[in-house]
Structures are given as structure tokens and as C-alpha cells.
């Protein structure tokens, strides 16, 4: 099984990227996971949508060939980061690669609310006519990881909180069943 992770933060020490790396290692026996490079995508331009830059073609191909996609994103100003919205705008046109693609939403924040507002916005976007992803239903499956500095190891850059990891194992198993 092939999973693509799309991470909404470009910064080197991103907690959301650290979560992606943690999952890549932890679930190696369950699936192969690639992490998309959102930083390589140019700004969306409708003039270019029919023949987009190579980075966009590669990104769309990675989504099309994945069995499922994880969105792992911080919250910026009560919504999703612009880099993530930009990426989604590319995918929503011409070959609409997210239609019926199983996706799961996760987010990490140092604050208290665990990216809840960003995830609500993201679910709306994922339901729009150009995207129409098949989202793991939210009831009980919201992965809102708060107080990040207490849950990640500063040295290794990995998530180490056992309760959160156990919770994550359960949600990942549900997502695999959802894909099948
Ligand atoms: C532009 C900007 C806006 C932010 N807005 C929010 C916000 O609305 N809610 C929140 O919980 N944290 C907010 N934060 C704090 C982020 O949650 C925090 O920087 C987080 O570590 C970013 O994720 P990362 O570690 O993966 O880069 C914001 C940070 C930035 C840089």
C-alpha cells in the first residue's frame, strides 16, 4: 500500500513534518509512505493549468498513484496555511486527482486547540466540487495533537508521547480499513 503525506509547513523543525517522519518510520510494516514537497510548487496560475510546471505534474502523479493521502498540517490564522491551499488549488483543476481519493486529516500545534479550526476549513475544501476527496469521517477520528513541545523529542525530532502514539495506531488502522 502506498500513502502520500502532504505537510502544510515548510519550516525545517516543523512539528507537523516531525509527525510525518514519525509515521513514516512507525508504520513501515503497514505501508510505504512518501512525503510531498509543497515547497517546490509554484503559485497556482489558471493560465498554466493545462500544461503546468513539472513539479505540479509530479505532485499530481504522486496523488493519483497513492492509495491514500494524509494531510498533516498546522493552523495558520484559524485556517490552513497558504502553501497547502495553493497545492489543493492545483489539484482541483483539469485532472482532478483527489476525486474519491481516501484521505485522513491530522494536525499538530504547540497550542491548546490542536488545529481544530484549520481542520474544519480543510474538510470543507476537501469536499468542494474540484476536490471531492473521500474523507475518513470525523466522528471520533479527529487527530488534534496539542501541546507539541511536550510530545516530541527535541533531539530526535520524533513524536514520543505513548498515549498519542496508541491513539494514532488506532486511527491509522481505521484508515487502512477505510481504504480497503
Ligand atoms: C502565520 C502563523 C499563524 C498562526 N496561526 C495559528 C492559529 O491560528 N492557531 C494556532 O493554534 N496556532 C497558530 N500558529 C502557531 C503554529 O501552530 C505553530 O507555529 C506551529 O508550530 C506551526 O506548525 P509547524 O511546527 O509544523 O511548523 C501560527 C503560526 C504562524 C507562523
mmCIF file of N, CA, C and O and ligand atoms in Angstrom, residues 9 11 14-16 74-78 109-110, ligand 1:
data_model
loop_
_atom_site.group_PDB
_atom_site.id
_atom_site.type_symbol
_atom_site.label_atom_id
_atom_site.label_comp_id
_atom_site.label_asym_id
_atom_site.label_seq_id
_atom_site.Cartn_x
_atom_site.Cartn_y
_atom_site.Cartn_z
ATOM 1 N N UNK A 9 3.497 22.641 6.453
ATOM 2 C CA UNK A 9 4.525 23.562 6.961
ATOM 3 C C UNK A 9 5.831 23.325 6.228
ATOM 4 O O UNK A 9 6.234 22.183 6.027
ATOM 5 N N UNK A 11 8.757 24.802 7.343
ATOM 6 C CA UNK A 11 9.932 25.105 8.184
ATOM 7 C C UNK A 11 10.666 23.818 8.585
ATOM 8 O O UNK A 11 10.045 22.758 8.755
ATOM 9 N N UNK A 14 9.564 21.814 11.699
ATOM 10 C CA UNK A 14 8.105 21.693 11.785
ATOM 11 C C UNK A 14 7.680 20.471 12.595
ATOM 12 O O UNK A 14 8.103 19.344 12.324
ATOM 13 N N UNK A 15 6.800 20.704 13.573
ATOM 14 C CA UNK A 15 6.234 19.576 14.317
ATOM 15 C C UNK A 15 5.393 18.683 13.397
ATOM 16 O O UNK A 15 5.349 17.463 13.559
ATOM 17 N N UNK A 16 4.702 19.306 12.454
ATOM 18 C CA UNK A 16 3.863 18.507 11.549
ATOM 19 C C UNK A 16 4.721 17.612 10.666
ATOM 20 O O UNK A 16 4.373 16.454 10.413
ATOM 21 N N UNK A 74 -0.354 22.368 10.169
ATOM 22 C CA UNK A 74 -0.599 23.326 11.247
ATOM 23 C C UNK A 74 -1.800 24.203 10.907
ATOM 24 O O UNK A 74 -2.330 24.139 9.792
ATOM 25 N N UNK A 75 -2.198 24.986 11.895
ATOM 26 C CA UNK A 75 -3.232 26.008 11.679
ATOM 27 C C UNK A 75 -2.530 27.352 11.588
ATOM 28 O O UNK A 75 -1.704 27.679 12.436
ATOM 29 N N UNK A 76 -2.854 28.113 10.544
ATOM 30 C CA UNK A 76 -2.358 29.488 10.430
ATOM 31 C C UNK A 76 -3.565 30.411 10.430
ATOM 32 O O UNK A 76 -4.426 30.324 9.545
ATOM 33 N N UNK A 77 -3.615 31.279 11.404
ATOM 34 C CA UNK A 77 -4.685 32.288 11.453
ATOM 35 C C UNK A 77 -6.080 31.675 11.270
ATOM 36 O O UNK A 77 -6.867 32.103 10.428
ATOM 37 N N UNK A 78 -6.304 30.620 12.042
ATOM 38 C CA UNK A 78 -7.593 29.931 12.104
ATOM 39 C C UNK A 78 -7.946 29.196 10.814
ATOM 40 O O UNK A 78 -9.094 28.828 10.584
ATOM 41 N N UNK A 109 -0.080 21.290 16.921
ATOM 42 C CA UNK A 109 0.171 22.675 17.317
ATOM 43 C C UNK A 109 0.798 22.713 18.708
ATOM 44 O O UNK A 109 0.527 21.833 19.523
ATOM 45 N N UNK A 110 1.623 23.728 18.983
ATOM 46 C CA UNK A 110 2.097 23.902 20.359
ATOM 47 C C UNK A 110 0.972 24.382 21.270
ATOM 48 O O UNK A 110 1.074 24.282 22.491
HETATM 49 C C1 LIG B 1 1.458 32.696 10.310
HETATM 50 C C2 LIG B 1 1.126 31.879 11.539
HETATM 51 C C3 LIG B 1 -0.175 31.825 12.000
HETATM 52 C C4 LIG B 1 -0.507 31.008 13.099
HETATM 53 N N1 LIG B 1 -1.809 30.918 13.492
HETATM 54 C C5 LIG B 1 -2.154 29.974 14.430
HETATM 55 C C6 LIG B 1 -3.536 29.724 14.738
HETATM 56 O O1 LIG B 1 -4.441 30.324 14.173
HETATM 57 N N2 LIG B 1 -3.799 28.757 15.647
HETATM 58 C C7 LIG B 1 -2.813 28.040 16.277
HETATM 59 O O2 LIG B 1 -3.116 27.164 17.090
HETATM 60 N N3 LIG B 1 -1.507 28.280 16.037
HETATM 61 C C8 LIG B 1 -1.155 29.230 15.117
HETATM 62 N N4 LIG B 1 0.161 29.443 14.815
HETATM 63 C C9 LIG B 1 1.187 28.721 15.579
HETATM 64 C C10 LIG B 1 1.503 27.390 14.935
HETATM 65 O O3 LIG B 1 0.597 26.430 15.413
HETATM 66 C C11 LIG B 1 2.922 26.967 15.270
HETATM 67 O O4 LIG B 1 3.833 27.907 14.731
HETATM 68 C C12 LIG B 1 3.240 25.569 14.766
HETATM 69 O O5 LIG B 1 4.421 25.130 15.372
HETATM 70 C C13 LIG B 1 3.365 25.537 13.259
HETATM 71 O O6 LIG B 1 3.463 24.216 12.810
HETATM 72 P P1 LIG B 1 4.866 23.539 12.463
HETATM 73 O O7 LIG B 1 5.573 23.324 13.767
HETATM 74 O O8 LIG B 1 4.519 22.275 11.795
HETATM 75 O O9 LIG B 1 5.630 24.486 11.570
HETATM 76 C C14 LIG B 1 0.517 30.268 13.748
HETATM 77 C C15 LIG B 1 1.824 30.355 13.272
HETATM 78 C C16 LIG B 1 2.144 31.131 12.183
HETATM 79 C C17 LIG B 1 3.570 31.161 11.675
#
